[in-house]
PDB file of C-alpha atoms in Angstrom:
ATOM      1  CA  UNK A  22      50.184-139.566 326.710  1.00 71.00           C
ATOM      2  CA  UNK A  23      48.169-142.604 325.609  1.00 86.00           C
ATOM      3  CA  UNK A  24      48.116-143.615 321.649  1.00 88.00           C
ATOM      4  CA  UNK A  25      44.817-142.434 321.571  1.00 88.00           C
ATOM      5  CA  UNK A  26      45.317-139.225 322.578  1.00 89.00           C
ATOM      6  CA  UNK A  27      48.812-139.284 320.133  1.00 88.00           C
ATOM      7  CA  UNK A  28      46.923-139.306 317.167  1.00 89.00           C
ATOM      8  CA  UNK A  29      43.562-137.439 318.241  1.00 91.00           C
ATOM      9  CA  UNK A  30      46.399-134.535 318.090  1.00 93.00           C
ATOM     10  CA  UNK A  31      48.131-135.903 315.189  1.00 92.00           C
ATOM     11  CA  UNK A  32      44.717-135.691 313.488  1.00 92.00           C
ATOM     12  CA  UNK A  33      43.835-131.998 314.898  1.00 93.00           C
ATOM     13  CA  UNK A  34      46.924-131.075 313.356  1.00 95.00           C
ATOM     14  CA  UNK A  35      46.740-132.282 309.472  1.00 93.00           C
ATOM     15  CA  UNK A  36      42.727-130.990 309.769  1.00 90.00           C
ATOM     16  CA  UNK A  37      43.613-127.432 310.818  1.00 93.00           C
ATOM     17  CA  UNK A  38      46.704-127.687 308.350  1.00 93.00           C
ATOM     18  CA  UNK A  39      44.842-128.872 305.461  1.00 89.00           C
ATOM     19  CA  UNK A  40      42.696-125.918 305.814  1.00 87.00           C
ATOM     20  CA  UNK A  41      45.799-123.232 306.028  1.00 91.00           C
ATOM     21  CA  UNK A  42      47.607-125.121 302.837  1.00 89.00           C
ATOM     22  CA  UNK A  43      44.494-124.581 301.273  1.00 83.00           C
ATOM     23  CA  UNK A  44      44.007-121.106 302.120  1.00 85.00           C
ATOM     24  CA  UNK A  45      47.584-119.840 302.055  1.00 88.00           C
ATOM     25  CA  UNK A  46      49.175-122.153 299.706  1.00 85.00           C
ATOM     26  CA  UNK A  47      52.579-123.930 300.846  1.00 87.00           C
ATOM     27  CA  UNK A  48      54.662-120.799 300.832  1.00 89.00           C
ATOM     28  CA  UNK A  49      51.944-119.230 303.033  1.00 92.00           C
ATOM     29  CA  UNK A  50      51.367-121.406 305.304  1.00 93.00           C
ATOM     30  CA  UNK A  51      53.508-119.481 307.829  1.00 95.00           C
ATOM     31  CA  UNK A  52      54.280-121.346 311.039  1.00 94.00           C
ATOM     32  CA  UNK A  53      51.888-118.814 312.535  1.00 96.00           C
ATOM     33  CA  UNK A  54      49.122-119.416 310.717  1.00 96.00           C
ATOM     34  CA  UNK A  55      49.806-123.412 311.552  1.00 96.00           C
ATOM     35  CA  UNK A  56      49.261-122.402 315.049  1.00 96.00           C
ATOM     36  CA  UNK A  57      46.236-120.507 314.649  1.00 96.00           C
ATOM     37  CA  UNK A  58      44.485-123.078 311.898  1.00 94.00           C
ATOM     38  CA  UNK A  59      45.500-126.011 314.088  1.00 95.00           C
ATOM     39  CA  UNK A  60      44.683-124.617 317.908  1.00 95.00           C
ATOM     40  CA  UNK A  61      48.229-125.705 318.732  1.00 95.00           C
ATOM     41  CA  UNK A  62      51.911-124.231 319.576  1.00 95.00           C
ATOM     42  CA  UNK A  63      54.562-124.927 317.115  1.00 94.00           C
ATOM     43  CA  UNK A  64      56.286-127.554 319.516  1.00 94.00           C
ATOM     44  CA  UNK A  65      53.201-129.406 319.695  1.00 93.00           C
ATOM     45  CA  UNK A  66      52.966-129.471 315.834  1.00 95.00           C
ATOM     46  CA  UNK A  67      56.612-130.345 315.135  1.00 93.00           C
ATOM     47  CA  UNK A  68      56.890-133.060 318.400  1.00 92.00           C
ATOM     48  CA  UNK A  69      54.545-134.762 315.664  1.00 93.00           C
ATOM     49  CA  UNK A  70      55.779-133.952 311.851  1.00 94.00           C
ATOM     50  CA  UNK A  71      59.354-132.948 311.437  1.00 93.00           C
ATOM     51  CA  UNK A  72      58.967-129.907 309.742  1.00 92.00           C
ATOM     52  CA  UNK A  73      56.594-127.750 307.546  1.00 92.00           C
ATOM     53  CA  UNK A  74      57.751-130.014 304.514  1.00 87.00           C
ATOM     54  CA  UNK A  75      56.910-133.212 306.452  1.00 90.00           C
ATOM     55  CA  UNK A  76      53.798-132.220 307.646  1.00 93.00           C
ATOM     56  CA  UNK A  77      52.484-131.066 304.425  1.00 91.00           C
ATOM     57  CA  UNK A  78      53.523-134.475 302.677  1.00 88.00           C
ATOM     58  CA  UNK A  79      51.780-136.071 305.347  1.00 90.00           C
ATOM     59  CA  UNK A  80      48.709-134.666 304.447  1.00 89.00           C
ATOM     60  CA  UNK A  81      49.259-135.408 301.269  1.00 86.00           C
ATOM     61  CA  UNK A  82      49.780-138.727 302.007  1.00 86.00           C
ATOM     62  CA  UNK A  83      46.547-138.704 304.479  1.00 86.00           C
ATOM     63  CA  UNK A  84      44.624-137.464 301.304  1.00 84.00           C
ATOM     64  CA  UNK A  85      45.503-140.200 298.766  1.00 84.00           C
ATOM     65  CA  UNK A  86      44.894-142.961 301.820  1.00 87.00           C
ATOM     66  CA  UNK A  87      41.214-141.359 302.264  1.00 86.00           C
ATOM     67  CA  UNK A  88      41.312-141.339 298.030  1.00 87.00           C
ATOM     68  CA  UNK A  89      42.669-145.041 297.823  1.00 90.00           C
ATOM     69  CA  UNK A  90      40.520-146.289 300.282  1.00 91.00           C
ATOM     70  CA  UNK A  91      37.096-145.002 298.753  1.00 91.00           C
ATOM     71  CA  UNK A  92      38.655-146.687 294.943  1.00 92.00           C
ATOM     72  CA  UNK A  93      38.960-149.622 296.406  1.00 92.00           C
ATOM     73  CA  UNK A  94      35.172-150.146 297.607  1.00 93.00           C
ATOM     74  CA  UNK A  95      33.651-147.424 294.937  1.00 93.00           C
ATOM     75  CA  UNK A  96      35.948-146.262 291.798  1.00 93.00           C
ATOM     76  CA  UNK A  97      37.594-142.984 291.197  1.00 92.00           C
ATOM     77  CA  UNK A  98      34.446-141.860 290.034  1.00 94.00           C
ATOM     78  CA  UNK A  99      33.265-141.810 293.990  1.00 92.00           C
ATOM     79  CA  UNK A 100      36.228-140.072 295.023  1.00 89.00           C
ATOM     80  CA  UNK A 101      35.066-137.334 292.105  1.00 91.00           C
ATOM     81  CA  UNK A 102      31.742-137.344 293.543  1.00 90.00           C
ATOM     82  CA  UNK A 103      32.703-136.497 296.850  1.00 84.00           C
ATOM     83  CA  UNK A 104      35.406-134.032 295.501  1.00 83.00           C
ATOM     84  CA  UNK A 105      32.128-132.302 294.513  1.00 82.00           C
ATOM     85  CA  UNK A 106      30.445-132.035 297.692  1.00 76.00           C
ATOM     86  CA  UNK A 107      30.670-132.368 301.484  1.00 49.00           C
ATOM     87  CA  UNK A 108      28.764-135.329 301.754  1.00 40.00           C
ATOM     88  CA  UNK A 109      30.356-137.770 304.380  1.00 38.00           C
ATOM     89  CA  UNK A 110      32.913-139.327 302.974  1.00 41.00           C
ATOM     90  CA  UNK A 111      34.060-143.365 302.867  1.00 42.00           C
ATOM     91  CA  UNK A 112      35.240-143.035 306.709  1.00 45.00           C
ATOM     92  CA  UNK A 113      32.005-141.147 307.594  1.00 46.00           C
ATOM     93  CA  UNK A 114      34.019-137.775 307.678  1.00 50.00           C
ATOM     94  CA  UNK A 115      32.741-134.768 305.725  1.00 47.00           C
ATOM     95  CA  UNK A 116      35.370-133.922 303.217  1.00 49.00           C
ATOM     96  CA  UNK A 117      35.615-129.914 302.520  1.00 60.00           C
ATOM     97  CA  UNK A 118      36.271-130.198 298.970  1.00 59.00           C
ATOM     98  CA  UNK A 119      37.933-126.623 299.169  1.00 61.00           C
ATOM     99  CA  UNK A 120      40.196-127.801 301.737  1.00 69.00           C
ATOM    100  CA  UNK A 121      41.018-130.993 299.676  1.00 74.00           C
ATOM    101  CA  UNK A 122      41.326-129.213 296.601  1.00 76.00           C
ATOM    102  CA  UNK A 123      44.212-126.848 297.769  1.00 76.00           C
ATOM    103  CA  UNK A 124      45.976-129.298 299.349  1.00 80.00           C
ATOM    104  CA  UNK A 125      45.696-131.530 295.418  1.00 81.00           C
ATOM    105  CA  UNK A 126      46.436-128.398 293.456  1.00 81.00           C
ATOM    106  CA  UNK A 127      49.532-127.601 295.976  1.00 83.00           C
ATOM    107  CA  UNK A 128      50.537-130.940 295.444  1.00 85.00           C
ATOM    108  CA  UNK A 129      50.514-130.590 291.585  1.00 84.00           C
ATOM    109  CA  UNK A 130      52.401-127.169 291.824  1.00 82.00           C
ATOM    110  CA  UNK A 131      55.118-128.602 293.879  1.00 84.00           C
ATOM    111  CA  UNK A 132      55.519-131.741 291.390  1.00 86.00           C
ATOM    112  CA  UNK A 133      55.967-129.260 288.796  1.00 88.00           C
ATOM    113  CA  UNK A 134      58.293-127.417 290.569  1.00 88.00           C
ATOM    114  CA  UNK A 135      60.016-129.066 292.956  1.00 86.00           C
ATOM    115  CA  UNK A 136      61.985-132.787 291.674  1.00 89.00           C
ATOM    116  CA  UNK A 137      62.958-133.132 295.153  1.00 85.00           C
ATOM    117  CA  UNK A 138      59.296-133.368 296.136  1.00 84.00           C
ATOM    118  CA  UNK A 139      58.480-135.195 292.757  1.00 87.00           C
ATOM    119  CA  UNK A 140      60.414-138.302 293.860  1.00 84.00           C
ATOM    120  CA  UNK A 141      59.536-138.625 297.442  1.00 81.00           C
ATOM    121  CA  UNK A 142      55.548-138.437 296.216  1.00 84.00           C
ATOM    122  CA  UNK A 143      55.863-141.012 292.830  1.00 83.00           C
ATOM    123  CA  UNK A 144      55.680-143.940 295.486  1.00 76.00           C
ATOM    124  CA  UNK A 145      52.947-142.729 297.443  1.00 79.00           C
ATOM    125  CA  UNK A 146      50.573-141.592 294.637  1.00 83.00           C
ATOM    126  CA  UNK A 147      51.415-144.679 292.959  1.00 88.00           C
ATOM    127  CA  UNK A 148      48.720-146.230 295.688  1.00 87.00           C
ATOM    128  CA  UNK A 149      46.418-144.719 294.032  1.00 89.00           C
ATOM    129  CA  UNK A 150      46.867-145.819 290.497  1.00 92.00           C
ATOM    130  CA  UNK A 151      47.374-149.600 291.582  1.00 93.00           C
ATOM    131  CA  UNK A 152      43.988-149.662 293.783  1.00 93.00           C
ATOM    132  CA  UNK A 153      41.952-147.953 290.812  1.00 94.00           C
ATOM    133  CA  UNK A 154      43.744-150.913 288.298  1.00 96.00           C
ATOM    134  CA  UNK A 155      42.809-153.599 291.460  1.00 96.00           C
ATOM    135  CA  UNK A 156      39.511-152.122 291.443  1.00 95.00           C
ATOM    136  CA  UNK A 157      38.741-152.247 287.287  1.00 96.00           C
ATOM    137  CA  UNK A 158      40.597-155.678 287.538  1.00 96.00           C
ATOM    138  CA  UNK A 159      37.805-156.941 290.142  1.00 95.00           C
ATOM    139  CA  UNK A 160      35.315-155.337 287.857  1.00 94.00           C
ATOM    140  CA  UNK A 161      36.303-156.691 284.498  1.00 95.00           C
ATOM    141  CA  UNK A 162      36.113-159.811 286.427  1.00 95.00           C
ATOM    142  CA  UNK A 163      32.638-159.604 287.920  1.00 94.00           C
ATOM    143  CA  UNK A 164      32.033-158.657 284.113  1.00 93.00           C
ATOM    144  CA  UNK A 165      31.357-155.293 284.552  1.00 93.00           C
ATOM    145  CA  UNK A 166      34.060-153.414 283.018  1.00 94.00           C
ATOM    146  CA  UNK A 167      33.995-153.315 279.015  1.00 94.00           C
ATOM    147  CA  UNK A 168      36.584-156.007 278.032  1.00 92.00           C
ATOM    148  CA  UNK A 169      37.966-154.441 274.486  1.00 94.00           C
ATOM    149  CA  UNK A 170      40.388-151.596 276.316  1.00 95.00           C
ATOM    150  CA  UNK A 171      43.118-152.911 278.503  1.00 96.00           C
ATOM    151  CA  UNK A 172      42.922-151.808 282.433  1.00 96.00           C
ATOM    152  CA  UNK A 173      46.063-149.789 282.361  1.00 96.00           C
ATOM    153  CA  UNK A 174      44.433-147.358 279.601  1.00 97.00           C
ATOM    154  CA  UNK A 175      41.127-147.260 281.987  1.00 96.00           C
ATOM    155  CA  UNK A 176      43.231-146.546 284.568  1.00 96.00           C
ATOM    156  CA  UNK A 177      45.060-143.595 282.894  1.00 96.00           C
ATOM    157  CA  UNK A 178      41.648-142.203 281.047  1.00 97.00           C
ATOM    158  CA  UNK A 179      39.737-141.815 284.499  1.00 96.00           C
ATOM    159  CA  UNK A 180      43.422-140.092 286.406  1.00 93.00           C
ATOM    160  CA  UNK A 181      43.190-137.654 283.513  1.00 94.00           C
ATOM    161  CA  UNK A 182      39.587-137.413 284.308  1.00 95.00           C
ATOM    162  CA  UNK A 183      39.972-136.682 287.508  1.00 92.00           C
ATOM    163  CA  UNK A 184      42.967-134.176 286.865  1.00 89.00           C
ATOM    164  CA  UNK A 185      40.748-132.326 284.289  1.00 91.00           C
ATOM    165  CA  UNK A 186      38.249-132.038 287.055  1.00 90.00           C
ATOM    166  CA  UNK A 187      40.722-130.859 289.785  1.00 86.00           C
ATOM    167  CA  UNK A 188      41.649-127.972 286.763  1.00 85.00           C
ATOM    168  CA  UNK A 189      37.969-126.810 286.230  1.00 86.00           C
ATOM    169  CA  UNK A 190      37.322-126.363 289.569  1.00 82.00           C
ATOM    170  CA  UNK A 191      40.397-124.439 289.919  1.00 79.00           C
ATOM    171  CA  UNK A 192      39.860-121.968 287.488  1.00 81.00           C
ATOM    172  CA  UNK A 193      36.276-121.708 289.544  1.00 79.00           C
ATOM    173  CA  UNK A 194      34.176-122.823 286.774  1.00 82.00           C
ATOM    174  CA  UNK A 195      30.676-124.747 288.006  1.00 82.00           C
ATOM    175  CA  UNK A 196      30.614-127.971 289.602  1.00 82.00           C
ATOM    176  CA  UNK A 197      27.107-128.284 290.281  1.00 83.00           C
ATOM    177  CA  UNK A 198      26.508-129.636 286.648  1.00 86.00           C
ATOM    178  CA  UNK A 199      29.373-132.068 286.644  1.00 91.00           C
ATOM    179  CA  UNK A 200      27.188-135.467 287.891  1.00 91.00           C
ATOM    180  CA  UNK A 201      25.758-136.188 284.570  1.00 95.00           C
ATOM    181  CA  UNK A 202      29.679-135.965 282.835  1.00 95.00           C
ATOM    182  CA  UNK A 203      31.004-138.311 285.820  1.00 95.00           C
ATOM    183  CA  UNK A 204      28.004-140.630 285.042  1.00 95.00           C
ATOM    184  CA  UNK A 205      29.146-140.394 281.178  1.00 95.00           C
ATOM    185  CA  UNK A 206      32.599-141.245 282.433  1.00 96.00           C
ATOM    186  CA  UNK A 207      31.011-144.669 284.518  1.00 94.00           C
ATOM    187  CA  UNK A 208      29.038-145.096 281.722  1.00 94.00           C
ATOM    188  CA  UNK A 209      32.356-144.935 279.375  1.00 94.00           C
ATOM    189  CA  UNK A 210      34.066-148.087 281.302  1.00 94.00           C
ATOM    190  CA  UNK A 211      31.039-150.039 281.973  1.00 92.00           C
ATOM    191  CA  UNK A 212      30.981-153.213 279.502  1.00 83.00           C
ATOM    192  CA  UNK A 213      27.622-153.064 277.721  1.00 73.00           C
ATOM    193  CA  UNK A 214      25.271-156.237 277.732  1.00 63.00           C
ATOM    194  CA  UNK A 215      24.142-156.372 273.892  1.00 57.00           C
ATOM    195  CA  UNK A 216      20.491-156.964 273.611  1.00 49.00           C
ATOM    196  CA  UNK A 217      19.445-160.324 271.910  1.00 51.00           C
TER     197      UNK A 217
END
């Protein structure tokens, strides 16, 4: 098989899983259900991702790439924004923020729960945290990011933003109001020009 075709599966696979961790939860996720949500026999699933473990890391690991990568030319804000809807996301690919936000909430259980799982994903979200301090850096430079609160406590106050959004959706409270409160939040770490 060419590399091509190697990852068009490897890519059919974390799609149609992302959807079955988000509809089954990890525990649920049967191997069965893996088949059905991904169109593929179990071999063909685990030739590519060790086991169900593996693959769902990997998808974790596939969401904070997709999350890092949108930071680094928008702000965490933009990767709120798109958490909110299914507009096309940086790559051009519609993000199902349903599908997105079981695999985050999963993610958050399992940290909780598991501290085997905890230190294999502290490296990998760390990506995260370092591209949104990169990308207040570059904007503090440009002279866009207020200059009297130090990067690493912007950095922290929009992660908790973002983790207070991931909990109101998840108790299935509106999200169709929440674009004037992630302006406020832009609006928050924006350096103001003072008028003469």
């Amino acid at each position: 098989m060419s590399q091509d075709h190697l990852d068009a599966r490897r890519r059919q696979i974390l799609d149609g899983a992302r959807s079955c961790f988000a509809r089954h939860g990890y525990e649920g996720a049967t191997v069965r259900r893996l088949e059905e949500a991904t169109g593929l026999s179990r071999g063909a699933i685990f030739h590519h991702f060790r086991d169900k473990e593996s693959l769902f890391l990997a998808l974790a690991e596939d969401d904070v790439l997709r999350m890092t990568e949108v930071v680094a030319q928008q702000g965490l804000v933009q990767v709120m924004r798109e958490l909110l809807s299914t507009r096309p996301a940086a790559d051009g690919e519609a993000l199902n923020p349903a599908d997105w936000l079981g695999t985050r909430l999963e993610v958050s259980r399992r940290l909780r729960t598991d501290p085997e799982f905890r230190a294999r994903w502290a490296e990998r979200s760390e990506q995260l945290t370092v591209a949104t301090r990169e990308r207040l850096t570059r904007q503090r430079e440009a002279g866009n990011l207020r200059d009297d609160v130090d990067v690493h406590v912007l950095t922290a106050f929009l992660e908790l933003v973002l983790e207070g959004l991931v909990s109101h959706l998840a108790m299935g409270l509106p999200a169709d109001d929440m674009d004037p409160v992630l302006d406020l939040v832009e609006e928050t770490v924006r350096r103001h020009r003072r008028s003469p």
